[in-house]
Amino acid sequence: MAIVGDWEVVRRLARVPHPYRETDAHFFLNNVVPNEWVWAITLRESREVVGMVGLTPEADPDTAELGYYVARDHWGNGIATEAALSVIHYGIESLGLRRIRSGHFVDNPASGRVLSKLGFVEIGRSERPCLAIGSTLPSVEVHLEVSG
């Protein structure tokens, strides 16, 4: 819970409240994990959990939304990019996804760079909810189309 207790992390996420309480962790484990594809991001050597990455299924069975976060101490090390790339491959190869959507708040260009490195392209702008802030924020919407 330390990572999602960090304001600088959660203010960049849509679905994580702040403060993050034990009831929120139970909700995540009981409602999100059974219904979405979610993985812990760990360091290879120590197995320390440094983030989460996952795919949220959408109404269209060929589409899911990619989400991720990494502990602030590990920002800028390529961890989000590597973890998300693995999850994208899983989504395409194992789940048969044809489209993966994602987005980032306008004030989080680092996440935009991660998504760009992964091949996502901007499809528009919107407002996304931010539970931690308690309102919507301007967001860049992106997607990755699977060819073939």
Coordinates of N, CA and C in Angstrom, one line a residue:
M1 N 0.8 -1.2 0.0 CA 0.0 0.0 0.0 C 0.9 1.3 0.0
A2 N 2.2 1.1 0.2 CA 3.0 2.3 0.2 C 3.0 3.1 -1.1
I3 N 3.0 2.3 -2.2 CA 3.1 3.0 -3.5 C 1.8 3.8 -3.7
V4 N 0.6 3.2 -3.5 CA -0.6 3.9 -3.7 C -0.9 4.9 -2.5
G5 N -0.1 4.9 -1.6 CA -0.2 5.9 -0.5 C 0.6 7.2 -0.8
D6 N 1.3 7.2 -1.9 CA 2.1 8.3 -2.4 C 1.3 9.2 -3.2
W7 N 1.1 10.4 -2.8 CA 0.2 11.4 -3.5 C 0.8 11.6 -4.9
E8 N 2.1 11.7 -5.1 CA 2.6 12.0 -6.4 C 2.3 10.8 -7.4
V9 N 2.1 9.6 -6.9 CA 1.7 8.5 -7.8 C 0.2 8.6 -8.0
V10 N -0.6 8.6 -7.0 CA -2.0 8.5 -7.2 C -2.7 9.7 -7.9
R11 N -2.1 10.9 -7.8 CA -2.7 12.0 -8.5 C -2.6 11.9 -10.0
R12 N -1.8 10.9 -10.4 CA -1.7 10.6 -11.9 C -2.5 9.4 -12.3
L13 N -3.3 8.9 -11.4 CA -4.1 7.7 -11.7 C -5.6 8.0 -11.7
A14 N -6.4 7.3 -12.5 CA -7.8 7.6 -12.6 C -8.6 6.9 -11.5
R15 N -8.2 5.6 -11.2 CA -9.1 4.8 -10.3 C -8.6 4.5 -8.9
V16 N -7.6 5.2 -8.4 CA -7.1 5.0 -7.1 C -7.4 6.1 -6.2
P17 N -8.1 5.9 -5.1 CA -8.5 7.0 -4.2 C -7.3 7.4 -3.3
H18 N -7.4 8.5 -2.7 CA -6.4 9.0 -1.7 C -7.2 9.7 -0.6
P19 N -6.9 9.3 0.7 CA -5.9 8.3 1.1 C -6.4 6.9 0.7
Y20 N -5.5 6.0 0.5 CA -5.7 4.6 0.1 C -5.8 3.8 1.4
R21 N -7.0 3.3 1.7 CA -7.3 2.6 3.0 C -7.3 1.1 2.8
E22 N -7.4 0.4 3.9 CA -7.5 -1.1 3.8 C -8.7 -1.5 3.1
T23 N -9.8 -0.8 3.2 CA -11.0 -1.1 2.5 C -10.8 -1.0 1.0
D24 N -10.0 0.0 0.6 CA -9.7 0.1 -0.9 C -8.9 -1.1 -1.4
A25 N -8.0 -1.6 -0.5 CA -7.2 -2.7 -0.9 C -8.1 -4.0 -1.0
H26 N -9.0 -4.1 -0.1 CA -10.0 -5.2 -0.2 C -10.8 -5.1 -1.4
F27 N -11.3 -3.9 -1.8 CA -12.1 -3.7 -3.0 C -11.2 -4.1 -4.2
F28 N -10.0 -3.7 -4.3 CA -9.1 -4.1 -5.4 C -9.0 -5.6 -5.5
L29 N -8.7 -6.3 -4.4 CA -8.5 -7.7 -4.4 C -9.8 -8.5 -4.7
N30 N -10.9 -8.0 -4.2 CA -12.2 -8.7 -4.4 C -12.9 -8.4 -5.7
N31 N -12.7 -7.2 -6.2 CA -13.5 -6.8 -7.4 C -12.7 -6.5 -8.6
V32 N -11.5 -6.0 -8.5 CA -10.7 -5.7 -9.7 C -10.0 -6.9 -10.2
V33 N -9.2 -7.5 -9.3 CA -8.4 -8.7 -9.6 C -9.2 -9.8 -10.3
P34 N -10.3 -10.2 -9.8 CA -11.0 -11.3 -10.4 C -11.6 -10.9 -11.8
N35 N -11.8 -9.7 -12.1 CA -12.5 -9.3 -13.3 C -11.6 -8.6 -14.4
E36 N -10.3 -8.4 -14.1 CA -9.4 -7.8 -15.0 C -8.1 -8.6 -15.0
W37 N -7.2 -8.3 -15.9 CA -5.9 -9.0 -15.9 C -4.9 -8.0 -15.3
V38 N -4.4 -8.4 -14.1 CA -3.6 -7.5 -13.3 C -2.3 -8.3 -12.8
W39 N -1.2 -7.6 -12.9 CA 0.1 -8.1 -12.5 C 0.8 -7.1 -11.6
A40 N 1.5 -7.7 -10.7 CA 2.5 -6.8 -9.9 C 3.7 -6.7 -10.8
I41 N 4.3 -5.5 -10.7 CA 5.6 -5.3 -11.4 C 6.6 -5.4 -10.3
T42 N 7.6 -6.4 -10.5 CA 8.6 -6.6 -9.5 C 10.0 -6.5 -10.1
L43 N 10.9 -6.2 -9.3 CA 12.3 -6.1 -9.7 C 12.9 -7.5 -9.8
R44 N 13.7 -7.8 -10.9 CA 14.1 -9.1 -11.1 C 14.9 -9.7 -10.0
E45 N 15.9 -9.0 -9.5 CA 16.8 -9.5 -8.4 C 16.1 -9.7 -7.1
S46 N 15.5 -8.6 -6.6 CA 14.9 -8.6 -5.2 C 13.5 -9.1 -5.1
R47 N 12.8 -9.1 -6.3 CA 11.4 -9.5 -6.3 C 10.5 -8.4 -5.6
E48 N 11.1 -7.3 -5.3 CA 10.3 -6.2 -4.6 C 9.3 -5.7 -5.6
V49 N 8.0 -5.5 -5.0 CA 6.9 -5.0 -5.8 C 7.1 -3.5 -6.0
V50 N 7.2 -3.0 -7.2 CA 7.4 -1.6 -7.5 C 6.3 -1.0 -8.3
G51 N 5.2 -1.7 -8.6 CA 4.1 -1.2 -9.3 C 3.1 -2.2 -9.7
M52 N 2.2 -1.8 -10.5 CA 1.1 -2.7 -11.1 C 1.0 -2.4 -12.5
V53 N 0.5 -3.4 -13.3 CA 0.2 -3.2 -14.7 C -1.0 -4.1 -15.0
G54 N -1.9 -3.7 -15.9 CA -3.0 -4.5 -16.2 C -3.8 -4.1 -17.4
L55 N -4.7 -4.9 -17.7 CA -5.7 -4.7 -18.8 C -7.1 -4.8 -18.3
T56 N -7.9 -3.8 -18.6 CA -9.3 -3.8 -18.2 C -10.1 -4.1 -19.4
P57 N -10.9 -5.2 -19.4 CA -11.7 -5.5 -20.6 C -12.8 -4.5 -20.8
E58 N -13.1 -4.3 -22.1 CA -14.1 -3.3 -22.5 C -15.3 -4.1 -23.1
A59 N -16.4 -3.4 -23.4 CA -17.6 -4.0 -24.0 C -17.3 -4.8 -25.2
D60 N -16.4 -4.2 -26.1 CA -16.0 -4.9 -27.3 C -14.9 -5.9 -26.8
P61 N -15.2 -7.2 -27.1 CA -14.3 -8.3 -26.6 C -12.9 -8.2 -27.2
D62 N -12.7 -7.5 -28.3 CA -11.4 -7.3 -28.9 C -10.6 -6.2 -28.4
T63 N -11.1 -5.5 -27.4 CA -10.5 -4.3 -26.8 C -10.3 -4.4 -25.3
A64 N -9.2 -3.8 -24.8 CA -9.0 -3.7 -23.4 C -8.2 -2.4 -23.2
E65 N -8.3 -1.9 -22.0 CA -7.5 -0.7 -21.7 C -6.3 -1.0 -20.8
L66 N -5.2 -0.5 -21.2 CA -3.9 -0.7 -20.4 C -3.8 0.4 -19.4
G67 N -3.4 -0.1 -18.2 CA -3.1 0.9 -17.1 C -1.9 0.4 -16.3
Y68 N -1.2 1.3 -15.7 CA 0.0 0.9 -15.0 C 0.4 2.1 -14.0
Y69 N 1.2 1.7 -13.0 CA 1.9 2.7 -12.2 C 3.1 2.1 -11.6
V70 N 4.1 3.0 -11.3 CA 5.4 2.5 -10.8 C 5.7 3.5 -9.6
A71 N 6.3 2.9 -8.6 CA 6.7 3.7 -7.4 C 7.7 4.8 -7.8
R72 N 7.5 5.9 -7.2 CA 8.3 7.1 -7.6 C 9.8 6.9 -7.6
D73 N 10.3 6.1 -6.6 CA 11.7 5.8 -6.6 C 12.3 5.1 -7.8
H74 N 11.3 4.6 -8.7 CA 11.7 3.8 -9.8 C 11.3 4.5 -11.1
W75 N 10.8 5.7 -11.1 CA 10.5 6.5 -12.3 C 11.7 6.7 -13.1
G76 N 11.5 6.7 -14.4 CA 12.6 7.0 -15.4 C 13.6 5.9 -15.6
N77 N 13.3 4.7 -15.2 CA 14.2 3.5 -15.4 C 13.7 2.5 -16.4
G78 N 12.6 2.9 -17.1 CA 12.1 2.0 -18.2 C 11.2 0.8 -17.7
I79 N 11.0 0.8 -16.4 CA 10.2 -0.3 -15.8 C 8.8 -0.3 -16.3
A80 N 8.1 0.8 -16.4 CA 6.7 0.8 -16.9 C 6.7 0.4 -18.4
T81 N 7.6 0.9 -19.1 CA 7.7 0.5 -20.6 C 7.8 -1.0 -20.7
E82 N 8.8 -1.6 -20.0 CA 9.0 -3.0 -20.1 C 7.9 -3.9 -19.6
A83 N 7.3 -3.5 -18.5 CA 6.1 -4.2 -18.0 C 4.9 -4.1 -18.9
A84 N 4.6 -2.9 -19.4 CA 3.5 -2.7 -20.3 C 3.7 -3.5 -21.6
L85 N 4.9 -3.5 -22.1 CA 5.2 -4.3 -23.3 C 4.9 -5.7 -23.2
S86 N 5.2 -6.3 -22.0 CA 4.9 -7.7 -21.7 C 3.4 -7.9 -21.7
V87 N 2.7 -7.0 -21.1 CA 1.2 -7.1 -21.0 C 0.6 -7.0 -22.3
I88 N 1.1 -6.1 -23.1 CA 0.5 -5.9 -24.5 C 0.7 -7.2 -25.3
H89 N 1.9 -7.8 -25.2 CA 2.1 -9.0 -25.9 C 1.1 -10.1 -25.4
Y90 N 0.9 -10.2 -24.1 CA 0.0 -11.1 -23.6 C -1.4 -10.9 -24.1
G91 N -1.8 -9.6 -24.1 CA -3.2 -9.3 -24.6 C -3.4 -9.6 -26.1
I92 N -2.4 -9.4 -26.9 CA -2.5 -9.7 -28.3 C -2.4 -11.3 -28.5
E93 N -1.4 -11.9 -28.0 CA -1.1 -13.3 -28.2 C -2.0 -14.3 -27.5
S94 N -2.3 -14.0 -26.2 CA -3.1 -14.9 -25.4 C -4.6 -14.6 -25.4
L95 N -4.9 -13.3 -25.4 CA -6.3 -12.9 -25.3 C -6.9 -12.5 -26.7
G96 N -6.1 -12.4 -27.7 CA -6.6 -12.1 -29.0 C -7.1 -10.7 -29.2
L97 N -6.6 -9.8 -28.4 CA -7.0 -8.4 -28.5 C -6.6 -7.8 -29.9
R98 N -7.4 -7.0 -30.4 CA -7.2 -6.3 -31.7 C -6.9 -4.8 -31.5
R99 N -7.3 -4.3 -30.3 CA -7.1 -2.9 -30.0 C -6.8 -2.7 -28.5
I100 N -5.9 -1.9 -28.1 CA -5.6 -1.6 -26.7 C -5.7 -0.1 -26.6
R101 N -6.5 0.3 -25.7 CA -6.6 1.7 -25.4 C -5.9 2.1 -24.1
S102 N -5.6 3.4 -24.0 CA -5.0 3.9 -22.8 C -5.2 5.4 -22.8
G103 N -4.6 6.0 -21.8 CA -4.7 7.5 -21.7 C -3.8 7.9 -20.6
H104 N -3.5 9.2 -20.6 CA -2.8 9.8 -19.5 C -3.3 11.2 -19.3
F105 N -3.2 11.7 -18.1 CA -3.6 13.1 -17.8 C -2.6 14.0 -18.5
V106 N -3.1 15.1 -18.9 CA -2.2 16.1 -19.7 C -1.0 16.5 -18.9
D107 N -1.1 16.6 -17.5 CA 0.0 17.0 -16.7 C 0.9 15.8 -16.4
N108 N 0.8 14.7 -17.1 CA 1.7 13.6 -16.9 C 2.4 13.2 -18.2
P109 N 3.2 14.0 -18.8 CA 3.8 13.7 -20.1 C 4.7 12.5 -20.0
A110 N 5.3 12.2 -18.9 CA 6.1 11.0 -18.8 C 5.4 9.7 -19.2
S111 N 4.1 9.6 -18.7 CA 3.3 8.5 -19.1 C 3.0 8.5 -20.6
G112 N 2.8 9.7 -21.2 CA 2.7 9.8 -22.6 C 3.9 9.3 -23.4
R113 N 5.1 9.6 -22.8 CA 6.3 9.1 -23.5 C 6.3 7.5 -23.5
V114 N 5.9 7.0 -22.3 CA 5.9 5.5 -22.2 C 4.9 4.9 -23.3
L115 N 3.8 5.5 -23.4 CA 2.8 5.0 -24.3 C 3.2 5.2 -25.8
S116 N 3.9 6.3 -26.0 CA 4.4 6.5 -27.4 C 5.5 5.5 -27.8
K117 N 6.4 5.2 -26.8 CA 7.4 4.2 -27.1 C 6.8 2.8 -27.4
L118 N 5.6 2.6 -26.8 CA 5.0 1.3 -27.0 C 4.2 1.3 -28.3
G119 N 4.1 2.4 -29.0 CA 3.4 2.4 -30.3 C 2.0 3.0 -30.3
F120 N 1.6 3.5 -29.1 CA 0.2 4.1 -29.0 C 0.2 5.4 -29.8
V121 N -0.9 5.8 -30.4 CA -1.1 7.0 -31.1 C -2.3 7.8 -30.5
E122 N -2.2 9.1 -30.5 CA -3.3 9.9 -29.9 C -4.5 9.8 -30.8
I123 N -5.6 9.7 -30.2 CA -6.9 9.6 -30.9 C -7.8 10.8 -30.5
G124 N -7.4 11.5 -29.5 CA -8.3 12.6 -29.0 C -8.0 13.0 -27.6
R125 N -8.7 14.0 -27.1 CA -8.6 14.5 -25.8 C -10.0 14.3 -25.1
S126 N -9.9 14.2 -23.8 CA -11.2 14.1 -23.0 C -10.9 14.5 -21.6
E127 N -11.9 14.2 -20.8 CA -11.8 14.4 -19.3 C -11.9 13.0 -18.7
R128 N -10.9 12.7 -17.9 CA -11.0 11.4 -17.2 C -11.2 11.7 -15.7
P129 N -11.9 10.8 -15.0 CA -12.0 11.0 -13.5 C -10.7 10.7 -12.8
C130 N -10.4 11.4 -11.8 CA -9.3 11.1 -10.9 C -9.9 11.0 -9.5
L131 N -10.0 9.8 -9.0 CA -10.5 9.6 -7.7 C -9.8 10.3 -6.6
A132 N -8.4 10.3 -6.7 CA -7.6 11.0 -5.7 C -7.9 12.4 -5.5
I133 N -8.1 13.1 -6.7 CA -8.4 14.5 -6.7 C -9.9 14.8 -6.4
G134 N -10.7 13.9 -6.9 CA -12.2 14.0 -6.7 C -12.9 14.8 -7.8
S135 N -12.2 14.8 -9.0 CA -12.9 15.5 -10.1 C -12.3 14.9 -11.4
T136 N -12.7 15.5 -12.5 CA -12.1 15.1 -13.8 C -10.9 16.0 -14.1
L137 N -10.0 15.4 -15.0 CA -8.9 16.2 -15.4 C -8.7 16.0 -16.9
P138 N -8.1 17.0 -17.6 CA -7.9 16.8 -19.0 C -7.0 15.6 -19.3
S139 N -7.3 14.8 -20.3 CA -6.6 13.6 -20.6 C -6.4 13.5 -22.1
V140 N -5.2 12.8 -22.4 CA -4.9 12.5 -23.8 C -5.3 11.0 -24.0
E141 N -6.1 10.7 -24.9 CA -6.6 9.4 -25.2 C -5.8 8.8 -26.3
V142 N -5.3 7.5 -26.2 CA -4.4 6.9 -27.2 C -4.9 5.5 -27.4
H143 N -4.5 4.9 -28.5 CA -4.8 3.5 -28.8 C -3.7 2.9 -29.6
L144 N -3.7 1.6 -29.5 CA -2.7 0.7 -30.3 C -3.6 -0.3 -31.1
E145 N -3.5 -0.2 -32.4 CA -4.3 -1.1 -33.3 C -3.3 -2.2 -33.6
V146 N -3.8 -3.4 -33.5 CA -3.1 -4.6 -33.9 C -3.3 -4.9 -35.3
S147 N -2.2 -5.0 -36.1 CA -2.4 -5.3 -37.5 C -2.3 -6.8 -37.8
G148 N -2.8 -7.2 -38.9 CA -2.7 -8.6 -39.2 C -4.0 -9.3 -38.9

